[in-house]
Amino acid sequence: MPSALGAPNPVAIGFFFLFISVTLGITWWAARRTKTAEHFYAAGRSVTGLQNGFALAGDYMSAASFLGIAGLVATSGFDGLIYSIGFLVGWPIVMFLIAEPLRNLGKYTFSDVVAYRLEGTSVRVAAAIGTLAVVSFYLIAQMVGAGNLIRLLFGLSYEKAVVLVGGVMLLYVLFGGMIATTWVQIVKAVLLLTGASILAGLVLLQFHMNPLELFAAAAAKYGDKVLAPGQLVSNPFEAVSLGLALMFGTAGLPHILMRFYTVPDARTARTSVSYAIVLIGFFYLLTFILGFGAMVIVGRETIQGIDKGGNMAAPLLAEALGGTGFLGFICAVAFATILAVVAGLTLSGAAALSHDLWVSVVRKGSAPEREQLLVARGATVALAVLSIILGIAFKGQNVAFMVGLAFAIAASANFPALVLSVFWKPFTTRGAQASMIVGTLSAVILIGLSPTIQVQMLGRPSAYFPLANPGLVTIPLSFVVGIVVSLLAPEKRAADGFAGLQKQLHLGGD
Amino acid sequence: MTHSQDVTNLATAQRRLALTLTAAMSAIYFGFILLVAWDKPLLGTLLAPGLSLGTLLGALVIVSAWILVWIYVRWANAHYDSTVASLRKDR
């Protein structure tokens, strides 16, 4: 059966416009409520635990997860599960180490926490560099996903698609700030979970609602090896390196961290992680079913015939099971997914530029409300333009893989400084700076020297650094540098501030 | 006991549990990953038609994440929150 993918699909276009009208309506409503920087960055701290749980899930369940992992499972079976699990196990870490401290110690960005008892200015510059590196890599992955997806769905050119996503996202963030972004994420999370549940239900209906029958059918079609680990993880170092980056990277993603400022208190922050982790775990179990469903029902040859990376597995499955109408719905959901994630990313990048760099560093912490909002919005425009340019420049890369790189930087640049500043008394300003700079630089440099860039992109016979993911080296390195630099030159003021930090961390209040 | 001593005790209790649970999650996850890396044939063993050991263990890693979070939330709701509330009153 020839696929309707790539031809204009009236149902997809209908859902697409419906989603855009509803979310722009929300943006208009949110814009009238966005009067201060606290509204723009933190939705006035009035988001409930359940709402924030859905919004966290919406921020996290990216197109790379939905399309990329379903595609990875469809083309290589079990291996896709390794990614899914890695994306989930970061959440308990967020719960145990990050969520409550963040809410009680910070205002808008994670560098508020690192700067709490250290000398703000220099720490914030380093933190902003880490944040912007993560945001850039993650945005590239999302924009590339968006370009491919919309090109395949609607026959629109890759470049136009990237501009469209960047433009709509700009409207959400520029006018509606965090209030609009939160609601876009909630709407998207509900749509994505509903769409994926229906699709998984349709798959399982063909196998007596028994996933094992589905897996057995996949094994019958492509051999038992689809149920066993394959080539994705070929050496133990690579496996652990990827795992470290996924696990600790989640706890260092600026757009996720920022969401904890939108709730009224630490207890609500905790509640919201509980909801998020259930929703996200459920979602990844669904993608496993979807991937195997696509493998059996659509077939690997068809999936890879349309997109070598397998990214179209879920949409093709939707078409095979629910016809063109359901394909249209799933396509619109995937589009919504990308929009919500890029909106969150852009907002966190704008906060780093405006709150960390402009207000805290340039203006020494005191800037009029009007100016704060103006700079935040200027930064939003700049990031939207940058994301469009990067999206076009990085055309043709596998999306799930690029996300792995963003996680490596988040885990190496942000996570160690955050944990040390909250839990380790002797941590110093210089230690924090060194840890974040070394984390960012080492991750970026080692990625540059990795097989991904050297062999796959530049076509060299070998790479200078053997691992595709540098986490195994860069995360411990960043911790060690932070600790050694702190011990070499103790900072009395920072150590004295630790008791105050503990009090604020646990007792909260303003 | 002084107020600040109480805060320190609470901080120590929270940190101990948080780090223990983090270690547990890491051990479970990296145990799984290392099995994937070192013994692929073992994880490919079929326990039932369609169910490989790897798939079962993978699903159990997800369930274990839920359980660890549930343990933390239960502790926080039962002990942590009430201690925080009484310490806030006295400050």
Coordinates of C-alpha atoms in Angstrom, one line a residue:
Chain A
M1 CA 0.0 0.0 0.0
P2 CA 1.5 3.3 -1.0
S3 CA 1.7 5.7 2.0
A4 CA -0.1 9.0 2.1
L5 CA 2.9 10.4 3.9
G6 CA 4.4 13.5 2.2
A7 CA 1.1 14.2 0.4
P8 CA -1.1 17.0 1.7
N9 CA -3.3 15.3 4.3
P10 CA -6.5 17.2 5.0
V11 CA -7.0 15.6 8.5
A12 CA -3.4 16.4 9.5
I13 CA -3.7 20.0 8.2
G14 CA -7.0 20.3 10.1
F15 CA -5.6 19.0 13.4
F16 CA -2.5 21.1 12.8
F17 CA -4.5 24.3 12.5
L18 CA -6.7 23.4 15.4
F19 CA -3.7 22.9 17.6
I20 CA -2.1 26.1 16.5
S21 CA -5.3 28.1 17.0
V22 CA -5.9 26.6 20.4
T23 CA -2.3 27.2 21.6
L24 CA -2.2 30.7 20.1
G25 CA -5.5 31.4 21.9
I26 CA -3.8 30.2 25.1
T27 CA -0.8 32.5 24.3
W28 CA -3.1 35.5 23.9
W29 CA -4.7 34.7 27.3
A30 CA -1.3 34.2 28.8
A31 CA 0.1 37.4 27.3
R32 CA -2.5 39.4 29.2
R33 CA -1.3 37.8 32.5
T34 CA 2.4 38.2 31.8
K35 CA 3.2 41.5 33.4
T36 CA 6.4 40.8 35.4
A37 CA 9.6 38.8 35.0
E38 CA 8.2 36.3 37.6
H39 CA 5.3 35.6 35.2
F40 CA 7.5 35.4 32.2
Y41 CA 10.0 33.0 33.7
A42 CA 8.0 31.2 36.4
A43 CA 4.3 31.5 35.5
G44 CA 3.8 33.5 38.7
R45 CA 4.7 30.3 40.7
S46 CA 1.0 29.3 40.5
V47 CA 1.2 26.0 38.6
T48 CA -0.2 23.0 40.5
G49 CA 1.6 19.7 41.1
L50 CA -0.5 17.8 38.6
Q51 CA -0.2 20.6 36.0
N52 CA 3.5 20.7 36.4
G53 CA 3.8 16.9 36.3
F54 CA 2.1 17.0 32.8
A55 CA 4.2 20.0 31.8
L56 CA 7.4 18.3 32.8
A57 CA 6.4 15.2 30.9
G58 CA 5.5 17.5 27.9
D59 CA 8.8 19.2 28.1
Y60 CA 10.7 15.9 28.3
M61 CA 8.8 13.6 25.8
S62 CA 10.4 15.0 22.7
A63 CA 9.9 14.2 19.1
A64 CA 13.3 12.4 19.4
S65 CA 11.7 10.1 22.0
F66 CA 8.4 9.5 20.2
L67 CA 9.7 9.2 16.6
G68 CA 13.3 8.4 17.3
I69 CA 12.9 5.7 19.8
A70 CA 9.9 4.1 18.2
G71 CA 12.1 4.1 15.0
L72 CA 15.1 2.7 16.8
V73 CA 12.9 -0.2 18.2
A74 CA 11.3 -0.8 14.8
T75 CA 14.7 -1.0 13.1
S76 CA 16.8 -2.7 15.8
G77 CA 14.4 -4.1 18.3
F78 CA 15.6 -4.5 21.9
D79 CA 18.3 -1.8 21.6
G80 CA 15.7 1.0 21.6
L81 CA 14.8 -0.1 25.1
I82 CA 18.3 0.9 26.3
Y83 CA 17.6 4.5 25.3
S84 CA 14.1 4.5 26.8
I85 CA 15.3 3.3 30.2
G86 CA 18.2 5.8 30.2
F87 CA 15.7 8.6 29.6
L88 CA 13.6 7.4 32.5
V89 CA 16.2 6.7 35.2
G90 CA 17.3 10.3 35.3
W91 CA 13.9 11.2 36.9
P92 CA 14.5 9.5 40.3
I93 CA 17.8 11.5 40.4
V94 CA 15.9 14.7 39.8
M95 CA 13.5 13.7 42.6
F96 CA 16.2 12.8 45.2
L97 CA 18.8 15.4 44.5
I98 CA 17.4 18.3 42.5
A99 CA 13.7 19.2 42.7
E100 CA 13.3 20.4 46.2
P101 CA 16.7 22.3 46.5
L102 CA 16.0 24.0 43.2
R103 CA 12.6 25.3 44.3
N104 CA 13.8 26.5 47.7
L105 CA 17.1 28.0 46.7
G106 CA 16.5 29.6 43.3
K107 CA 14.4 32.1 41.5
Y108 CA 14.4 31.5 37.8
T109 CA 17.5 29.5 36.7
F110 CA 19.6 26.7 38.1
S111 CA 22.6 29.1 38.4
D112 CA 20.6 30.8 41.1
V113 CA 21.2 27.7 43.2
V114 CA 24.9 27.4 42.4
A115 CA 25.3 31.2 43.1
Y116 CA 23.4 31.0 46.4
R117 CA 26.4 31.0 48.7
L118 CA 29.1 31.7 46.1
E119 CA 30.1 34.9 44.3
G120 CA 27.3 35.3 41.9
T121 CA 28.9 37.1 38.9
S122 CA 31.6 34.7 37.8
V123 CA 29.5 31.6 38.6
R124 CA 26.6 32.8 36.5
V125 CA 28.8 33.4 33.4
A126 CA 30.0 29.8 33.6
A127 CA 26.5 28.5 34.2
A128 CA 25.1 30.5 31.3
I129 CA 27.7 29.0 29.0
G130 CA 26.8 25.5 30.0
T131 CA 23.1 26.2 29.7
L132 CA 23.4 27.8 26.2
A133 CA 25.6 24.8 25.0
V134 CA 22.9 22.3 26.1
V135 CA 20.1 24.4 24.7
S136 CA 21.8 24.8 21.4
F137 CA 22.5 21.1 20.9
Y138 CA 19.0 20.1 22.1
L139 CA 17.4 22.7 19.8
I140 CA 19.4 21.4 16.8
A141 CA 18.0 17.9 17.5
Q142 CA 14.5 19.2 17.8
M143 CA 14.7 21.5 14.7
V144 CA 16.1 18.7 12.6
G145 CA 13.3 16.5 13.8
A146 CA 10.8 19.2 12.9
G147 CA 12.2 19.8 9.5
N148 CA 12.2 16.1 8.5
L149 CA 8.9 15.4 10.0
I150 CA 7.0 18.2 8.4
R151 CA 8.7 17.6 5.0
L152 CA 7.6 14.0 5.2
L153 CA 4.1 14.8 6.5
F154 CA 3.0 17.7 4.4
G155 CA 5.5 17.7 1.5
L156 CA 6.7 21.2 2.7
S157 CA 10.4 21.8 2.2
Y158 CA 12.7 21.1 5.1
E159 CA 13.8 24.8 5.4
K160 CA 10.2 26.1 5.4
A161 CA 9.3 23.6 8.1
V162 CA 12.1 24.8 10.3
V163 CA 11.1 28.4 9.8
L164 CA 7.5 27.5 10.6
V165 CA 8.3 25.8 13.9
G166 CA 10.7 28.5 14.9
G167 CA 8.1 31.2 14.1
V168 CA 5.2 29.6 16.0
M169 CA 7.4 28.8 19.0
L170 CA 8.6 32.4 19.0
L171 CA 5.0 33.6 19.3
Y172 CA 4.3 31.4 22.3
V173 CA 7.4 32.3 24.2
L174 CA 7.7 36.0 23.2
F175 CA 4.1 36.9 24.2
G176 CA 3.0 34.2 26.6
G177 CA 6.2 33.4 28.4
M178 CA 6.1 30.5 30.9
I179 CA 2.4 30.6 31.3
A180 CA 1.8 29.9 27.6
T181 CA 4.7 27.5 27.5
T182 CA 3.3 25.5 30.4
W183 CA -0.1 25.2 28.9
V184 CA 1.3 24.3 25.5
Q185 CA 3.3 21.5 27.2
I186 CA 0.2 20.3 29.1
V187 CA -1.9 20.2 26.0
K188 CA 0.9 18.4 24.1
A189 CA 1.5 15.9 26.9
V190 CA -2.2 15.0 26.9
L191 CA -2.4 14.7 23.1
L192 CA 0.8 12.7 22.9
L193 CA -0.1 10.2 25.7
T194 CA -3.6 9.9 24.2
G195 CA -2.3 9.4 20.6
A196 CA 0.4 6.9 21.7
S197 CA -2.0 5.0 24.0
I198 CA -4.6 4.6 21.2
L199 CA -2.0 3.5 18.7
A200 CA -0.5 1.0 21.2
G201 CA -4.0 -0.2 21.9
L202 CA -4.7 -0.7 18.1
V203 CA -1.4 -2.7 17.9
L204 CA -2.2 -4.9 20.8
L205 CA -5.7 -5.6 19.6
Q206 CA -4.1 -7.6 16.8
F207 CA -2.2 -9.7 19.3
H208 CA -5.0 -10.5 21.9
M209 CA -3.8 -7.5 24.0
N210 CA -0.7 -9.5 24.8
P211 CA 2.6 -7.7 24.2
L212 CA 4.5 -11.0 24.3
E213 CA 2.5 -12.2 21.2
L214 CA 3.6 -9.1 19.5
F215 CA 7.3 -9.6 20.4
A216 CA 7.0 -13.3 19.4
A217 CA 5.6 -12.2 16.0
A218 CA 8.6 -9.8 15.6
A219 CA 11.0 -12.6 16.4
A220 CA 9.2 -14.9 13.9
K221 CA 9.5 -12.3 11.2
Y222 CA 13.1 -11.0 11.8
G223 CA 14.7 -13.7 14.1
D224 CA 15.1 -14.0 17.8
K225 CA 17.9 -11.4 17.7
V226 CA 15.4 -8.5 17.7
L227 CA 14.7 -9.5 21.4
A228 CA 18.4 -9.5 22.3
P229 CA 20.9 -6.6 22.6
G230 CA 22.4 -5.8 19.2
Q231 CA 24.9 -3.5 17.7
L232 CA 23.8 -0.2 19.4
V233 CA 25.9 -1.0 22.5
S234 CA 29.0 -2.7 21.2
N235 CA 31.5 -2.0 23.9
P236 CA 31.0 -1.7 27.7
F237 CA 32.7 1.7 27.9
E238 CA 30.4 3.1 25.3
A239 CA 27.4 1.7 27.1
V240 CA 28.2 3.1 30.5
S241 CA 29.2 6.4 29.0
L242 CA 25.8 6.8 27.2
G243 CA 24.1 5.6 30.4
L244 CA 25.8 8.2 32.6
A245 CA 25.0 11.0 30.2
L246 CA 21.3 10.0 30.0
M247 CA 20.9 9.4 33.7
F248 CA 22.6 12.6 35.1
G249 CA 21.9 14.7 32.0
T250 CA 18.2 14.7 32.8
A251 CA 19.1 16.3 36.2
G252 CA 21.1 19.0 34.3
L253 CA 18.7 20.0 31.6
P254 CA 18.0 23.7 32.0
H255 CA 14.4 23.6 30.6
I256 CA 13.5 20.8 33.0
L257 CA 15.1 22.5 36.0
M258 CA 13.4 25.8 35.2
R259 CA 10.0 24.1 35.6
F260 CA 10.5 23.7 39.3
Y261 CA 10.2 27.4 39.8
T262 CA 6.7 27.5 38.5
V263 CA 5.2 25.7 41.5
P264 CA 4.5 27.4 44.8
D265 CA 6.7 25.3 47.1
A266 CA 9.1 22.4 47.5
R267 CA 6.4 19.9 48.4
T268 CA 4.5 20.7 45.1
A269 CA 7.8 20.3 43.2
R270 CA 8.1 16.8 44.7
T271 CA 4.5 16.0 43.8
S272 CA 5.0 17.1 40.3
V273 CA 8.0 14.8 39.8
S274 CA 5.9 11.9 41.0
Y275 CA 3.3 12.6 38.3
A276 CA 5.9 13.2 35.7
I277 CA 7.8 10.0 36.3
V278 CA 4.6 7.8 36.1
L279 CA 3.6 9.6 32.8
I280 CA 7.1 9.4 31.3
G281 CA 7.6 5.7 32.3
F282 CA 4.2 4.8 30.8
F283 CA 5.1 6.7 27.7
Y284 CA 8.4 4.8 27.2
L285 CA 6.7 1.5 27.7
L286 CA 4.3 2.6 24.9
T287 CA 7.1 3.5 22.5
F288 CA 8.4 0.0 22.9
I289 CA 5.1 -1.5 21.9
L290 CA 4.8 1.1 19.0
G291 CA 8.3 0.2 17.7
F292 CA 7.7 -3.5 17.7
G293 CA 4.2 -2.9 16.2
A294 CA 5.7 -0.9 13.4
M295 CA 8.4 -3.7 12.9
V296 CA 5.7 -6.4 12.5
I297 CA 2.8 -4.5 10.9
V298 CA 4.6 -2.0 8.6
G299 CA 7.9 -3.9 8.2
R300 CA 11.4 -2.6 8.4
E301 CA 12.0 -2.3 4.7
T302 CA 9.0 0.1 4.2
I303 CA 10.1 2.2 7.3
Q304 CA 13.7 2.5 6.2
G305 CA 12.6 3.0 2.6
I306 CA 10.9 6.3 3.7
D307 CA 13.5 7.4 6.2
K308 CA 16.8 5.6 6.8
G309 CA 16.9 6.6 10.5
G310 CA 13.5 4.9 11.0
N311 CA 11.9 8.2 12.3
M312 CA 8.7 7.6 10.4
A313 CA 7.9 4.3 12.1
A314 CA 5.2 5.6 14.4
P315 CA 3.4 7.7 11.7
L316 CA 3.5 4.8 9.2
L317 CA 2.1 2.5 11.9
A318 CA -0.7 4.9 12.5
E319 CA -1.6 4.9 8.8
A320 CA -1.5 1.2 8.6
L321 CA -3.8 0.7 11.6
G322 CA -6.1 3.8 11.5
G323 CA -5.9 5.0 7.9
T324 CA -5.1 8.5 6.6
G325 CA -7.3 10.2 9.3
F326 CA -5.4 8.7 12.2
L327 CA -2.1 9.3 10.4
G328 CA -3.1 13.0 10.3
F329 CA -3.8 13.0 14.0
I330 CA -0.5 11.4 14.9
C331 CA 1.4 13.8 12.6
A332 CA -0.3 16.8 14.3
V333 CA 0.6 15.3 17.7
A334 CA 4.2 14.9 16.7
F335 CA 4.3 18.5 15.5
A336 CA 2.8 19.7 18.8
T337 CA 5.5 17.6 20.6
I338 CA 8.3 19.4 18.8
L339 CA 6.7 22.9 19.3
A340 CA 6.3 22.4 23.1
V341 CA 9.9 21.2 23.6
V342 CA 11.5 24.0 21.5
A343 CA 9.3 26.5 23.4
G344 CA 10.6 25.2 26.8
L345 CA 14.2 25.1 25.5
T346 CA 14.1 28.6 24.1
L347 CA 12.6 30.0 27.3
S348 CA 15.4 28.5 29.4
G349 CA 18.0 29.8 27.0
A350 CA 16.4 33.2 27.2
A351 CA 16.5 33.1 31.0
A352 CA 20.2 32.3 30.9
L353 CA 20.9 35.2 28.6
S354 CA 18.6 37.8 30.3
H355 CA 18.4 36.7 34.0
D356 CA 21.9 35.3 34.5
L357 CA 23.9 37.4 32.1
W358 CA 22.1 40.7 31.7
V359 CA 20.3 41.3 35.0
S360 CA 22.7 39.4 37.4
V361 CA 26.0 40.1 35.8
V362 CA 25.8 43.3 33.8
R363 CA 23.2 45.1 36.0
K364 CA 24.5 43.5 39.3
G365 CA 21.1 42.1 40.2
S366 CA 19.0 45.3 40.0
A367 CA 17.2 46.1 36.9
P368 CA 13.7 47.6 36.6
E369 CA 10.9 45.1 35.8
R370 CA 10.2 46.6 32.4
E371 CA 13.9 46.3 31.4
Q372 CA 14.0 42.6 32.6
L373 CA 11.0 41.7 30.4
L374 CA 12.4 43.6 27.5
V375 CA 15.8 41.9 27.6
A376 CA 14.1 38.5 28.1
R377 CA 12.0 39.0 25.0
G378 CA 15.0 40.3 23.0
A379 CA 16.9 37.1 24.0
T380 CA 13.9 35.0 23.0
V381 CA 13.9 36.5 19.5
A382 CA 17.6 36.0 19.2
L383 CA 17.4 32.3 20.2
A384 CA 14.5 31.7 17.8
V385 CA 16.5 33.1 14.9
L386 CA 19.5 31.0 16.0
S387 CA 17.5 27.9 16.3
I388 CA 16.2 28.3 12.8
I389 CA 19.7 28.9 11.4
L390 CA 21.1 25.8 13.3
G391 CA 18.1 23.7 12.3
I392 CA 18.9 24.4 8.6
A393 CA 22.7 24.0 9.1
F394 CA 22.4 20.5 10.7
K395 CA 20.0 19.1 8.1
G396 CA 20.2 15.3 7.9
Q397 CA 21.4 14.1 11.3
N398 CA 19.8 11.4 13.4
V399 CA 17.7 13.1 16.0
A400 CA 17.8 10.6 18.9
F401 CA 21.6 10.7 18.7
M402 CA 21.9 14.5 18.8
V403 CA 19.8 14.5 22.0
G404 CA 22.4 12.1 23.5
L405 CA 25.0 14.7 22.9
A406 CA 23.0 17.5 24.6
F407 CA 22.6 15.2 27.6
A408 CA 26.3 14.7 27.8
I409 CA 26.9 18.4 28.2
A410 CA 24.1 18.8 30.7
A411 CA 25.5 15.9 32.8
S412 CA 29.0 17.3 32.7
A413 CA 28.5 21.0 32.9
N414 CA 25.4 21.5 35.1
F415 CA 24.8 18.5 37.2
P416 CA 28.1 18.3 39.1
A417 CA 28.1 22.0 40.1
L418 CA 24.5 21.8 41.2
V419 CA 25.0 18.8 43.4
L420 CA 28.3 20.0 44.9
S421 CA 26.9 23.4 45.7
V422 CA 23.9 21.9 47.5
F423 CA 25.5 19.0 49.3
W424 CA 29.2 19.7 49.7
K425 CA 30.2 22.4 52.2
P426 CA 33.8 23.1 51.1
F427 CA 32.6 23.9 47.5
T428 CA 34.0 27.3 46.3
T429 CA 33.3 29.9 43.7
R430 CA 36.5 28.9 41.8
G431 CA 35.6 25.3 42.1
A432 CA 32.1 25.9 40.6
Q433 CA 33.5 27.9 37.8
A434 CA 36.2 25.4 36.9
S435 CA 33.8 22.5 37.1
M436 CA 31.3 24.1 34.8
I437 CA 33.8 25.4 32.3
V438 CA 35.8 22.1 32.2
G439 CA 32.5 20.1 32.0
T440 CA 31.2 22.1 29.0
L441 CA 34.6 22.4 27.2
S442 CA 35.6 18.7 27.7
A443 CA 32.2 17.5 26.5
V444 CA 32.2 19.7 23.4
I445 CA 35.8 18.9 22.5
L446 CA 35.5 15.2 23.0
I447 CA 32.3 15.1 20.9
G448 CA 34.3 17.0 18.3
L449 CA 37.0 14.3 18.4
S450 CA 34.5 11.4 18.6
P451 CA 33.6 8.9 15.9
T452 CA 30.3 10.7 15.4
I453 CA 32.0 13.9 14.0
Q454 CA 35.3 12.4 12.8
V455 CA 34.1 9.3 11.1
Q456 CA 30.4 9.7 10.3
M457 CA 30.4 13.4 9.5
L458 CA 34.0 14.2 8.2
G459 CA 34.5 10.7 6.7
R460 CA 37.9 10.1 8.4
P461 CA 39.1 6.5 8.8
S462 CA 39.3 6.8 12.6
A463 CA 38.5 9.2 15.5
Y464 CA 40.9 10.7 18.0
F465 CA 38.6 9.8 20.9
P466 CA 37.0 6.3 20.9
L467 CA 33.6 7.0 22.5
A468 CA 30.6 8.5 20.7
N469 CA 29.4 9.8 24.1
P470 CA 32.0 11.4 26.4
G471 CA 30.1 11.2 29.7
L472 CA 32.3 8.5 31.1
V473 CA 35.3 10.9 31.0
T474 CA 33.7 14.3 31.3
I475 CA 31.3 13.7 34.3
P476 CA 33.9 12.4 36.7
L477 CA 36.4 15.0 35.4
S478 CA 34.0 17.8 36.1
F479 CA 33.4 16.5 39.7
V480 CA 37.1 16.0 40.3
V481 CA 38.0 19.5 39.0
G482 CA 35.3 21.1 41.2
I483 CA 36.5 19.2 44.3
V484 CA 40.3 19.7 43.7
V485 CA 40.0 23.4 42.9
S486 CA 37.8 23.9 46.0
L487 CA 40.2 22.1 48.3
L488 CA 43.3 23.9 46.9
A489 CA 41.9 27.3 47.8
P490 CA 39.2 27.2 50.5
E491 CA 36.7 30.0 50.5
K492 CA 35.6 30.9 54.0
R493 CA 32.6 32.9 53.0
A494 CA 31.2 30.1 50.9
A495 CA 31.7 27.5 53.7
D496 CA 30.1 29.9 56.2
G497 CA 27.1 30.3 54.0
F498 CA 26.4 26.5 54.0
A499 CA 24.4 26.6 57.2
G500 CA 22.2 29.3 55.8
L501 CA 21.8 27.3 52.6
Q502 CA 20.7 24.2 54.4
K503 CA 18.2 26.2 56.4
Q504 CA 16.7 27.8 53.2
L505 CA 16.9 24.5 51.3
H506 CA 14.8 22.6 53.9
L507 CA 12.6 25.3 55.5
G508 CA 12.1 27.3 52.3
G509 CA 10.0 30.4 52.5
D510 CA 11.1 33.8 51.2
Chain B
M1 CA 19.0 20.9 71.1
T2 CA 19.3 24.1 69.2
H3 CA 17.2 25.0 66.2
S4 CA 20.1 25.0 63.8
Q5 CA 21.2 21.6 65.1
D6 CA 17.7 20.4 64.3
V7 CA 18.0 21.7 60.8
T8 CA 21.4 20.1 60.4
N9 CA 19.9 16.8 61.6
L10 CA 17.1 17.0 59.1
A11 CA 19.5 17.9 56.3
T12 CA 21.7 14.9 57.2
A13 CA 18.7 12.5 57.2
Q14 CA 17.4 13.8 53.9
R15 CA 20.9 13.7 52.3
R16 CA 21.5 10.1 53.6
L17 CA 18.2 8.8 52.1
A18 CA 18.6 10.8 48.8
L19 CA 22.2 9.5 48.3
T20 CA 21.2 5.9 49.2
L21 CA 18.3 5.9 46.8
T22 CA 20.5 7.5 44.1
A23 CA 23.1 4.8 44.6
A24 CA 20.4 2.1 44.4
M25 CA 19.0 3.5 41.2
S26 CA 22.6 3.8 39.7
A27 CA 23.4 0.2 40.8
I28 CA 20.2 -1.2 39.2
Y29 CA 20.6 0.8 36.0
F30 CA 24.3 0.3 35.4
G31 CA 24.0 -3.4 36.4
F32 CA 21.5 -3.6 33.5
I33 CA 23.7 -1.7 31.1
L34 CA 26.8 -3.7 31.9
L35 CA 24.9 -6.9 31.4
V36 CA 23.8 -5.5 28.0
A37 CA 27.4 -4.7 27.2
W38 CA 29.1 -7.9 28.4
D39 CA 26.6 -10.7 28.0
K40 CA 24.3 -10.2 25.1
P41 CA 23.5 -13.9 24.6
L42 CA 22.4 -14.2 28.2
L43 CA 20.0 -11.2 27.8
G44 CA 18.7 -12.8 24.6
T45 CA 17.7 -16.0 26.4
L46 CA 14.0 -16.5 25.8
L47 CA 12.0 -17.1 29.0
A48 CA 8.8 -17.6 27.1
P49 CA 7.9 -17.1 23.5
G50 CA 8.4 -13.4 22.8
L51 CA 9.9 -12.6 26.3
S52 CA 13.6 -12.3 26.4
L53 CA 15.5 -11.9 29.7
G54 CA 16.6 -8.5 28.5
T55 CA 13.1 -7.2 27.9
L56 CA 12.0 -8.5 31.3
L57 CA 14.9 -6.9 33.1
G58 CA 14.5 -3.7 31.2
A59 CA 10.8 -3.4 32.2
L60 CA 11.9 -4.2 35.8
V61 CA 14.4 -1.3 35.7
I62 CA 11.5 1.0 34.9
V63 CA 9.3 -0.5 37.7
S64 CA 12.3 -0.2 40.2
A65 CA 12.5 3.6 39.3
W66 CA 8.9 3.9 40.2
I67 CA 9.4 2.0 43.5
L68 CA 12.4 4.0 44.6
V69 CA 10.5 7.3 43.9
W70 CA 7.6 5.9 45.9
I71 CA 9.9 5.1 48.8
Y72 CA 11.2 8.7 48.8
V73 CA 7.8 10.3 48.6
R74 CA 6.4 8.1 51.3
W75 CA 9.3 9.1 53.6
A76 CA 9.0 12.8 52.7
N77 CA 5.2 12.9 53.3
A78 CA 5.3 10.9 56.5
H79 CA 8.5 12.4 58.2
Y80 CA 10.2 15.2 56.3
D81 CA 7.2 17.5 55.8
S82 CA 6.1 17.4 59.5
T83 CA 9.6 18.1 60.7
V84 CA 10.0 21.0 58.3
A85 CA 6.6 22.4 59.4
S86 CA 7.6 22.3 63.1
L87 CA 11.0 23.8 62.4
R88 CA 9.4 26.6 60.4
K89 CA 7.1 27.4 63.3
D90 CA 10.1 27.9 65.6
R91 CA 12.4 29.9 63.4

